[in-house]
């Protein structure tokens, strides 16, 4: 090899140096292809120009002040939904792309703890060490990979296990006004899963910090946290976090399902979830439909709840979504949407609650579309009898409300007496689960009378 | 290459095309990244900007990607082998099978002229008492199935598939539009178990799928039904569960395309979208397509724009009612609002016609009496009213029926009841022949003979 001249050396060094500098600069400041500037700030929606290379749903960082994801790309700008913000965002702030899809962060250490979508332990405010990245929204489980829902999931509540049973892989809505015991039903169900090899996930959407902490202690006190994860998006969190959290929770559920676990997910509640989505939609100028919800509000919930399934590997995801109503009206838009997605609903009525019926289930309005298919033979037979007698009694009670019982036919008197007894036997206070056998024993009188 | 992607949102991808004259609306384009192929259908062309809707999630898609033409429009492969197979909305098999030596047709645009349509069709008995009595149907009929959520619509559809197939030996097409994946898979499994699978083809665009998929399922299903009618000369049964979801999917797409909506966020093109589909469902000299179309009623509002638009195409309607379901009476049909064009003295004969009027008269009076009784008690009624009251309750109970497909829920074997038996029983109940039989014995029976 020829010896290089000084001139050549100089040139090569110079060029190398120049290139290095440039690359350093590019790496630091990026360029219009991977970096953008904020041009508009609208609550938690940010518009930025540049970012030519960014992809849909990519995670972006806004000048270390905030992180968000790309929710829309237009020809001259990118629309970003902000998830976490530590400082005010100003016009001109740089937006850096990350070259990766926005992922939820999770850790298996979160079992027994309270975690959020960012992989932070809410009890200590520290991020977990061994983080697993999970897609916020996994693909829908293909229809041909599903198998029939038929194994029971016992809630320990006679009115549910007997009359409107829940199966593993079922989606059963819990719906009712404020203070009718919706959350309590979820907690009762979770507590009753002890020793069943089920992972429970309680998703607190738009709850206050105080409420979440109380729930945590309730479960902890009853040794239910050892198999439970609380996933939370607090009331004061940004709307995009609230909308993503249930999806993230179902990705966590899927993570466990693929390992062969049965998973129970309680989502409390979807009305708040819908409202957060409406907030985003209206701020990003989607045209409003019924009740000002966007046209895709149904899809927003249907694709979420369709993630509940009995999977071909034998594991399952059971979902108990909660919806809060006002004035006992279950025919409003969001409620009927969700009712038309789920496999049934447990309706809680404040009238029954005031009458002292616990749980305050309205047996006339509640439904299970799977019914006996998820019950074992004995429960199924007894359940069908109890349900029919009870519904028939409730109807008779309404028709003959003002009639004098003493003047009724013997048959009718018996029916009313029996109905009352069934209703009394269904009363059950919180955190006092009944086993299958205990439930059967309670209603055995129905069979006895027939034989006699 | 057609052009490059310039804007992306959930279900709207804009492409800047150098030669827009080379493509037309309905064509399919594709773009490729390292990990995925994305497909789009063209819905609008404006100068050089092509607006498309993507077939699946656009997560990971970037601006600037090149887009290529795939083929001319959506088509479906078919041959005699379609029976027993499951397709997705885009006409692709999803059960892991293939069709050998297929033909292919486009899924769009097969209009019938008035000369093609045959209107002289015979009556088709379903074996379901309440339907045959109050709302009989004929070949080529379009029957709407209405009802709020959770009142047993899908069970009724399954029962109809079961009964009419056994009766008529015709093949059926089931199109699942925006309904539950679990139910779709169960339908498939149940058909397989009862050896009916080779009599039916299924198309699924279920509620976990994006709106583009949900809006296309119906076209693919129709194309299969038309094949059976036109080339196999069959009397085809077409079940659409649920036609409302088609309009819903269209309105989600329309919103994303920033088109101006009408009332409640529905698309301006709603009426033409619905008639495009409905006008293809007809009888010709080659064969007939008899359709049952479940119509979901949002927010329990029957005056909903979309519901009314769909109803204007129906020949009859069966209305399922939550109030009836609350009383434990299934099928929960509201007979006052259930109608059929065939309730006509020329078509069903004088006896049937007269019985329908008498029953309606009785039950109307019964409703009034119920209110009186709630205040005054039964004893205050005249003996004539007492007869009406007790016989109406028997009639009401008599029109419940055990279903073949609900056997595992009700534990009562299903019953197929001939219309002549129904007429006979109704006549006898009205004339008082059964006055001394307890009303509850009439619940869930086939004919009265069973309890005599």
JSON list of C-alpha atoms in Angstrom, two decimals, chain B residues 58-204:
[
{"chain": "B", "resi": 58, "resn": "UNK", "atom": "CA", "xyz": [-53.44, 0.13, 10.38]},
{"chain": "B", "resi": 59, "resn": "UNK", "atom": "CA", "xyz": [-51.07, 0.03, 13.36]},
{"chain": "B", "resi": 60, "resn": "UNK", "atom": "CA", "xyz": [-47.52, 0.38, 12.03]},
{"chain": "B", "resi": 61, "resn": "UNK", "atom": "CA", "xyz": [-48.50, 1.94, 8.70]},
{"chain": "B", "resi": 62, "resn": "UNK", "atom": "CA", "xyz": [-46.38, 4.92, 7.54]},
{"chain": "B", "resi": 63, "resn": "UNK", "atom": "CA", "xyz": [-46.90, 7.86, 5.26]},
{"chain": "B", "resi": 64, "resn": "UNK", "atom": "CA", "xyz": [-44.92, 7.75, 2.05]},
{"chain": "B", "resi": 65, "resn": "UNK", "atom": "CA", "xyz": [-45.33, 4.00, 1.51]},
{"chain": "B", "resi": 66, "resn": "UNK", "atom": "CA", "xyz": [-45.99, 2.98, -2.08]},
{"chain": "B", "resi": 67, "resn": "UNK", "atom": "CA", "xyz": [-49.37, 1.51, -2.89]},
{"chain": "B", "resi": 68, "resn": "UNK", "atom": "CA", "xyz": [-50.03, -1.05, -5.61]},
{"chain": "B", "resi": 69, "resn": "UNK", "atom": "CA", "xyz": [-53.22, -2.32, -7.27]},
{"chain": "B", "resi": 70, "resn": "UNK", "atom": "CA", "xyz": [-54.23, -5.82, -6.18]},
{"chain": "B", "resi": 71, "resn": "UNK", "atom": "CA", "xyz": [-57.25, -6.79, -8.21]},
{"chain": "B", "resi": 72, "resn": "UNK", "atom": "CA", "xyz": [-60.48, -5.42, -9.53]},
{"chain": "B", "resi": 73, "resn": "UNK", "atom": "CA", "xyz": [-62.85, -5.40, -6.59]},
{"chain": "B", "resi": 74, "resn": "UNK", "atom": "CA", "xyz": [-63.88, -7.92, -3.94]},
{"chain": "B", "resi": 75, "resn": "UNK", "atom": "CA", "xyz": [-64.93, -11.32, -5.18]},
{"chain": "B", "resi": 76, "resn": "UNK", "atom": "CA", "xyz": [-65.86, -14.62, -3.65]},
{"chain": "B", "resi": 77, "resn": "UNK", "atom": "CA", "xyz": [-64.86, -18.07, -4.85]},
{"chain": "B", "resi": 78, "resn": "UNK", "atom": "CA", "xyz": [-67.63, -20.59, -5.06]},
{"chain": "B", "resi": 79, "resn": "UNK", "atom": "CA", "xyz": [-68.68, -23.99, -6.28]},
{"chain": "B", "resi": 80, "resn": "UNK", "atom": "CA", "xyz": [-70.93, -26.72, -4.91]},
{"chain": "B", "resi": 81, "resn": "UNK", "atom": "CA", "xyz": [-68.38, -27.05, -2.11]},
{"chain": "B", "resi": 82, "resn": "UNK", "atom": "CA", "xyz": [-69.42, -23.85, -0.31]},
{"chain": "B", "resi": 83, "resn": "UNK", "atom": "CA", "xyz": [-71.76, -25.80, 1.93]},
{"chain": "B", "resi": 84, "resn": "UNK", "atom": "CA", "xyz": [-70.36, -26.50, 5.38]},
{"chain": "B", "resi": 85, "resn": "UNK", "atom": "CA", "xyz": [-67.72, -23.82, 4.93]},
{"chain": "B", "resi": 86, "resn": "UNK", "atom": "CA", "xyz": [-67.04, -20.64, 6.86]},
{"chain": "B", "resi": 87, "resn": "UNK", "atom": "CA", "xyz": [-66.02, -17.44, 5.11]},
{"chain": "B", "resi": 88, "resn": "UNK", "atom": "CA", "xyz": [-64.92, -14.06, 6.38]},
{"chain": "B", "resi": 89, "resn": "UNK", "atom": "CA", "xyz": [-66.39, -10.81, 5.10]},
{"chain": "B", "resi": 90, "resn": "UNK", "atom": "CA", "xyz": [-63.96, -10.60, 2.23]},
{"chain": "B", "resi": 91, "resn": "UNK", "atom": "CA", "xyz": [-65.01, -13.97, 0.86]},
{"chain": "B", "resi": 92, "resn": "UNK", "atom": "CA", "xyz": [-61.97, -15.84, 2.19]},
{"chain": "B", "resi": 93, "resn": "UNK", "atom": "CA", "xyz": [-62.32, -19.23, 3.86]},
{"chain": "B", "resi": 94, "resn": "UNK", "atom": "CA", "xyz": [-61.45, -19.12, 7.55]},
{"chain": "B", "resi": 95, "resn": "UNK", "atom": "CA", "xyz": [-62.00, -22.75, 8.54]},
{"chain": "B", "resi": 96, "resn": "UNK", "atom": "CA", "xyz": [-58.71, -23.91, 7.07]},
{"chain": "B", "resi": 97, "resn": "UNK", "atom": "CA", "xyz": [-60.24, -25.51, 3.97]},
{"chain": "B", "resi": 98, "resn": "UNK", "atom": "CA", "xyz": [-59.96, -24.66, 0.28]},
{"chain": "B", "resi": 99, "resn": "UNK", "atom": "CA", "xyz": [-62.42, -24.83, -2.57]},
{"chain": "B", "resi": 100, "resn": "UNK", "atom": "CA", "xyz": [-61.22, -26.90, -5.51]},
{"chain": "B", "resi": 101, "resn": "UNK", "atom": "CA", "xyz": [-61.83, -25.64, -9.04]},
{"chain": "B", "resi": 102, "resn": "UNK", "atom": "CA", "xyz": [-63.73, -22.56, -7.92]},
{"chain": "B", "resi": 103, "resn": "UNK", "atom": "CA", "xyz": [-65.62, -20.03, -9.97]},
{"chain": "B", "resi": 104, "resn": "UNK", "atom": "CA", "xyz": [-65.44, -16.47, -8.84]},
{"chain": "B", "resi": 105, "resn": "UNK", "atom": "CA", "xyz": [-67.95, -13.63, -8.84]},
{"chain": "B", "resi": 106, "resn": "UNK", "atom": "CA", "xyz": [-67.87, -10.06, -7.66]},
{"chain": "B", "resi": 107, "resn": "UNK", "atom": "CA", "xyz": [-69.78, -9.52, -4.46]},
{"chain": "B", "resi": 108, "resn": "UNK", "atom": "CA", "xyz": [-71.44, -6.32, -5.69]},
{"chain": "B", "resi": 109, "resn": "UNK", "atom": "CA", "xyz": [-74.09, -5.13, -8.08]},
{"chain": "B", "resi": 110, "resn": "UNK", "atom": "CA", "xyz": [-76.48, -7.82, -9.13]},
{"chain": "B", "resi": 111, "resn": "UNK", "atom": "CA", "xyz": [-79.73, -5.98, -9.63]},
{"chain": "B", "resi": 112, "resn": "UNK", "atom": "CA", "xyz": [-82.99, -7.68, -10.41]},
{"chain": "B", "resi": 113, "resn": "UNK", "atom": "CA", "xyz": [-85.55, -6.10, -12.71]},
{"chain": "B", "resi": 114, "resn": "UNK", "atom": "CA", "xyz": [-89.26, -6.20, -12.01]},
{"chain": "B", "resi": 115, "resn": "UNK", "atom": "CA", "xyz": [-89.59, -8.87, -14.71]},
{"chain": "B", "resi": 116, "resn": "UNK", "atom": "CA", "xyz": [-87.17, -11.18, -12.83]},
{"chain": "B", "resi": 117, "resn": "UNK", "atom": "CA", "xyz": [-89.09, -11.10, -9.58]},
{"chain": "B", "resi": 118, "resn": "UNK", "atom": "CA", "xyz": [-91.60, -13.80, -8.78]},
{"chain": "B", "resi": 119, "resn": "UNK", "atom": "CA", "xyz": [-94.37, -12.91, -6.35]},
{"chain": "B", "resi": 120, "resn": "UNK", "atom": "CA", "xyz": [-96.54, -16.08, -6.32]},
{"chain": "B", "resi": 121, "resn": "UNK", "atom": "CA", "xyz": [-95.18, -18.05, -3.44]},
{"chain": "B", "resi": 122, "resn": "UNK", "atom": "CA", "xyz": [-96.60, -20.72, -1.17]},
{"chain": "B", "resi": 123, "resn": "UNK", "atom": "CA", "xyz": [-96.85, -20.43, 2.61]},
{"chain": "B", "resi": 124, "resn": "UNK", "atom": "CA", "xyz": [-93.94, -21.73, 4.65]},
{"chain": "B", "resi": 125, "resn": "UNK", "atom": "CA", "xyz": [-94.86, -23.14, 8.08]},
{"chain": "B", "resi": 126, "resn": "UNK", "atom": "CA", "xyz": [-92.21, -22.82, 10.77]},
{"chain": "B", "resi": 127, "resn": "UNK", "atom": "CA", "xyz": [-93.68, -25.12, 13.43]},
{"chain": "B", "resi": 128, "resn": "UNK", "atom": "CA", "xyz": [-93.42, -22.30, 15.97]},
{"chain": "B", "resi": 129, "resn": "UNK", "atom": "CA", "xyz": [-96.97, -21.73, 17.20]},
{"chain": "B", "resi": 130, "resn": "UNK", "atom": "CA", "xyz": [-96.89, -18.03, 17.80]},
{"chain": "B", "resi": 131, "resn": "UNK", "atom": "CA", "xyz": [-95.24, -17.26, 14.45]},
{"chain": "B", "resi": 132, "resn": "UNK", "atom": "CA", "xyz": [-97.42, -19.52, 12.32]},
{"chain": "B", "resi": 133, "resn": "UNK", "atom": "CA", "xyz": [-100.53, -18.20, 14.01]},
{"chain": "B", "resi": 134, "resn": "UNK", "atom": "CA", "xyz": [-99.90, -14.46, 14.16]},
{"chain": "B", "resi": 135, "resn": "UNK", "atom": "CA", "xyz": [-97.29, -13.93, 11.49]},
{"chain": "B", "resi": 136, "resn": "UNK", "atom": "CA", "xyz": [-97.08, -16.68, 8.87]},
{"chain": "B", "resi": 137, "resn": "UNK", "atom": "CA", "xyz": [-94.60, -16.31, 6.04]},
{"chain": "B", "resi": 138, "resn": "UNK", "atom": "CA", "xyz": [-94.16, -17.53, 2.47]},
{"chain": "B", "resi": 139, "resn": "UNK", "atom": "CA", "xyz": [-91.22, -18.35, 0.21]},
{"chain": "B", "resi": 140, "resn": "UNK", "atom": "CA", "xyz": [-89.38, -15.21, -0.80]},
{"chain": "B", "resi": 141, "resn": "UNK", "atom": "CA", "xyz": [-90.60, -13.47, 2.33]},
{"chain": "B", "resi": 142, "resn": "UNK", "atom": "CA", "xyz": [-88.57, -10.88, 4.20]},
{"chain": "B", "resi": 143, "resn": "UNK", "atom": "CA", "xyz": [-89.21, -11.19, 7.90]},
{"chain": "B", "resi": 144, "resn": "UNK", "atom": "CA", "xyz": [-87.76, -8.66, 10.29]},
{"chain": "B", "resi": 145, "resn": "UNK", "atom": "CA", "xyz": [-86.91, -9.79, 13.78]},
{"chain": "B", "resi": 146, "resn": "UNK", "atom": "CA", "xyz": [-86.99, -6.88, 16.16]},
{"chain": "B", "resi": 147, "resn": "UNK", "atom": "CA", "xyz": [-86.27, -6.63, 19.79]},
{"chain": "B", "resi": 148, "resn": "UNK", "atom": "CA", "xyz": [-84.12, -4.96, 22.35]},
{"chain": "B", "resi": 149, "resn": "UNK", "atom": "CA", "xyz": [-81.01, -6.65, 23.62]},
{"chain": "B", "resi": 150, "resn": "UNK", "atom": "CA", "xyz": [-81.16, -9.89, 25.56]},
{"chain": "B", "resi": 151, "resn": "UNK", "atom": "CA", "xyz": [-84.69, -11.06, 24.83]},
{"chain": "B", "resi": 152, "resn": "UNK", "atom": "CA", "xyz": [-83.89, -14.21, 22.90]},
{"chain": "B", "resi": 153, "resn": "UNK", "atom": "CA", "xyz": [-83.55, -13.13, 19.29]},
{"chain": "B", "resi": 154, "resn": "UNK", "atom": "CA", "xyz": [-80.67, -15.41, 18.44]},
{"chain": "B", "resi": 155, "resn": "UNK", "atom": "CA", "xyz": [-82.36, -18.45, 19.96]},
{"chain": "B", "resi": 156, "resn": "UNK", "atom": "CA", "xyz": [-85.35, -17.82, 17.73]},
{"chain": "B", "resi": 157, "resn": "UNK", "atom": "CA", "xyz": [-83.14, -17.57, 14.64]},
{"chain": "B", "resi": 158, "resn": "UNK", "atom": "CA", "xyz": [-81.45, -20.86, 15.47]},
{"chain": "B", "resi": 159, "resn": "UNK", "atom": "CA", "xyz": [-84.83, -22.49, 16.00]},
{"chain": "B", "resi": 160, "resn": "UNK", "atom": "CA", "xyz": [-85.97, -21.26, 12.60]},
{"chain": "B", "resi": 161, "resn": "UNK", "atom": "CA", "xyz": [-82.87, -22.63, 10.87]},
{"chain": "B", "resi": 162, "resn": "UNK", "atom": "CA", "xyz": [-83.53, -25.93, 12.58]},
{"chain": "B", "resi": 163, "resn": "UNK", "atom": "CA", "xyz": [-87.25, -26.16, 11.83]},
{"chain": "B", "resi": 164, "resn": "UNK", "atom": "CA", "xyz": [-87.38, -24.82, 8.31]},
{"chain": "B", "resi": 165, "resn": "UNK", "atom": "CA", "xyz": [-84.47, -26.92, 7.19]},
{"chain": "B", "resi": 166, "resn": "UNK", "atom": "CA", "xyz": [-86.13, -30.06, 8.49]},
{"chain": "B", "resi": 167, "resn": "UNK", "atom": "CA", "xyz": [-89.33, -29.08, 6.76]},
{"chain": "B", "resi": 168, "resn": "UNK", "atom": "CA", "xyz": [-88.14, -27.81, 3.39]},
{"chain": "B", "resi": 169, "resn": "UNK", "atom": "CA", "xyz": [-84.77, -29.42, 2.82]},
{"chain": "B", "resi": 170, "resn": "UNK", "atom": "CA", "xyz": [-83.37, -26.19, 1.50]},
{"chain": "B", "resi": 171, "resn": "UNK", "atom": "CA", "xyz": [-79.88, -25.01, 2.06]},
{"chain": "B", "resi": 172, "resn": "UNK", "atom": "CA", "xyz": [-79.31, -21.95, 4.13]},
{"chain": "B", "resi": 173, "resn": "UNK", "atom": "CA", "xyz": [-76.81, -19.12, 4.27]},
{"chain": "B", "resi": 174, "resn": "UNK", "atom": "CA", "xyz": [-76.08, -17.55, 7.63]},
{"chain": "B", "resi": 175, "resn": "UNK", "atom": "CA", "xyz": [-74.50, -14.12, 7.63]},
{"chain": "B", "resi": 176, "resn": "UNK", "atom": "CA", "xyz": [-73.18, -12.95, 10.98]},
{"chain": "B", "resi": 177, "resn": "UNK", "atom": "CA", "xyz": [-72.86, -9.18, 10.89]},
{"chain": "B", "resi": 178, "resn": "UNK", "atom": "CA", "xyz": [-71.50, -7.45, 13.94]},
{"chain": "B", "resi": 179, "resn": "UNK", "atom": "CA", "xyz": [-72.77, -10.05, 16.39]},
{"chain": "B", "resi": 180, "resn": "UNK", "atom": "CA", "xyz": [-70.97, -12.07, 19.07]},
{"chain": "B", "resi": 181, "resn": "UNK", "atom": "CA", "xyz": [-68.10, -14.31, 17.99]},
{"chain": "B", "resi": 182, "resn": "UNK", "atom": "CA", "xyz": [-69.02, -16.74, 20.74]},
{"chain": "B", "resi": 183, "resn": "UNK", "atom": "CA", "xyz": [-72.51, -17.18, 19.34]},
{"chain": "B", "resi": 184, "resn": "UNK", "atom": "CA", "xyz": [-71.17, -17.46, 15.81]},
{"chain": "B", "resi": 185, "resn": "UNK", "atom": "CA", "xyz": [-68.83, -20.25, 16.82]},
{"chain": "B", "resi": 186, "resn": "UNK", "atom": "CA", "xyz": [-71.55, -21.97, 18.82]},
{"chain": "B", "resi": 187, "resn": "UNK", "atom": "CA", "xyz": [-73.87, -21.86, 15.82]},
{"chain": "B", "resi": 188, "resn": "UNK", "atom": "CA", "xyz": [-71.14, -23.53, 13.79]},
{"chain": "B", "resi": 189, "resn": "UNK", "atom": "CA", "xyz": [-70.51, -26.15, 16.49]},
{"chain": "B", "resi": 190, "resn": "UNK", "atom": "CA", "xyz": [-74.21, -26.86, 16.94]},
{"chain": "B", "resi": 191, "resn": "UNK", "atom": "CA", "xyz": [-74.76, -27.21, 13.23]},
{"chain": "B", "resi": 192, "resn": "UNK", "atom": "CA", "xyz": [-71.85, -29.63, 13.14]},
{"chain": "B", "resi": 193, "resn": "UNK", "atom": "CA", "xyz": [-73.17, -31.67, 16.07]},
{"chain": "B", "resi": 194, "resn": "UNK", "atom": "CA", "xyz": [-76.66, -31.94, 14.63]},
{"chain": "B", "resi": 195, "resn": "UNK", "atom": "CA", "xyz": [-75.33, -32.91, 11.18]},
{"chain": "B", "resi": 196, "resn": "UNK", "atom": "CA", "xyz": [-76.76, -29.77, 9.65]},
{"chain": "B", "resi": 197, "resn": "UNK", "atom": "CA", "xyz": [-73.42, -28.19, 8.80]},
{"chain": "B", "resi": 198, "resn": "UNK", "atom": "CA", "xyz": [-73.32, -29.52, 5.25]},
{"chain": "B", "resi": 199, "resn": "UNK", "atom": "CA", "xyz": [-76.64, -27.79, 4.61]},
{"chain": "B", "resi": 200, "resn": "UNK", "atom": "CA", "xyz": [-75.43, -24.31, 5.46]},
{"chain": "B", "resi": 201, "resn": "UNK", "atom": "CA", "xyz": [-72.69, -21.84, 4.51]},
{"chain": "B", "resi": 202, "resn": "UNK", "atom": "CA", "xyz": [-71.64, -19.26, 7.01]},
{"chain": "B", "resi": 203, "resn": "UNK", "atom": "CA", "xyz": [-70.13, -15.80, 6.54]},
{"chain": "B", "resi": 204, "resn": "UNK", "atom": "CA", "xyz": [-68.81, -13.96, 9.57]}
]
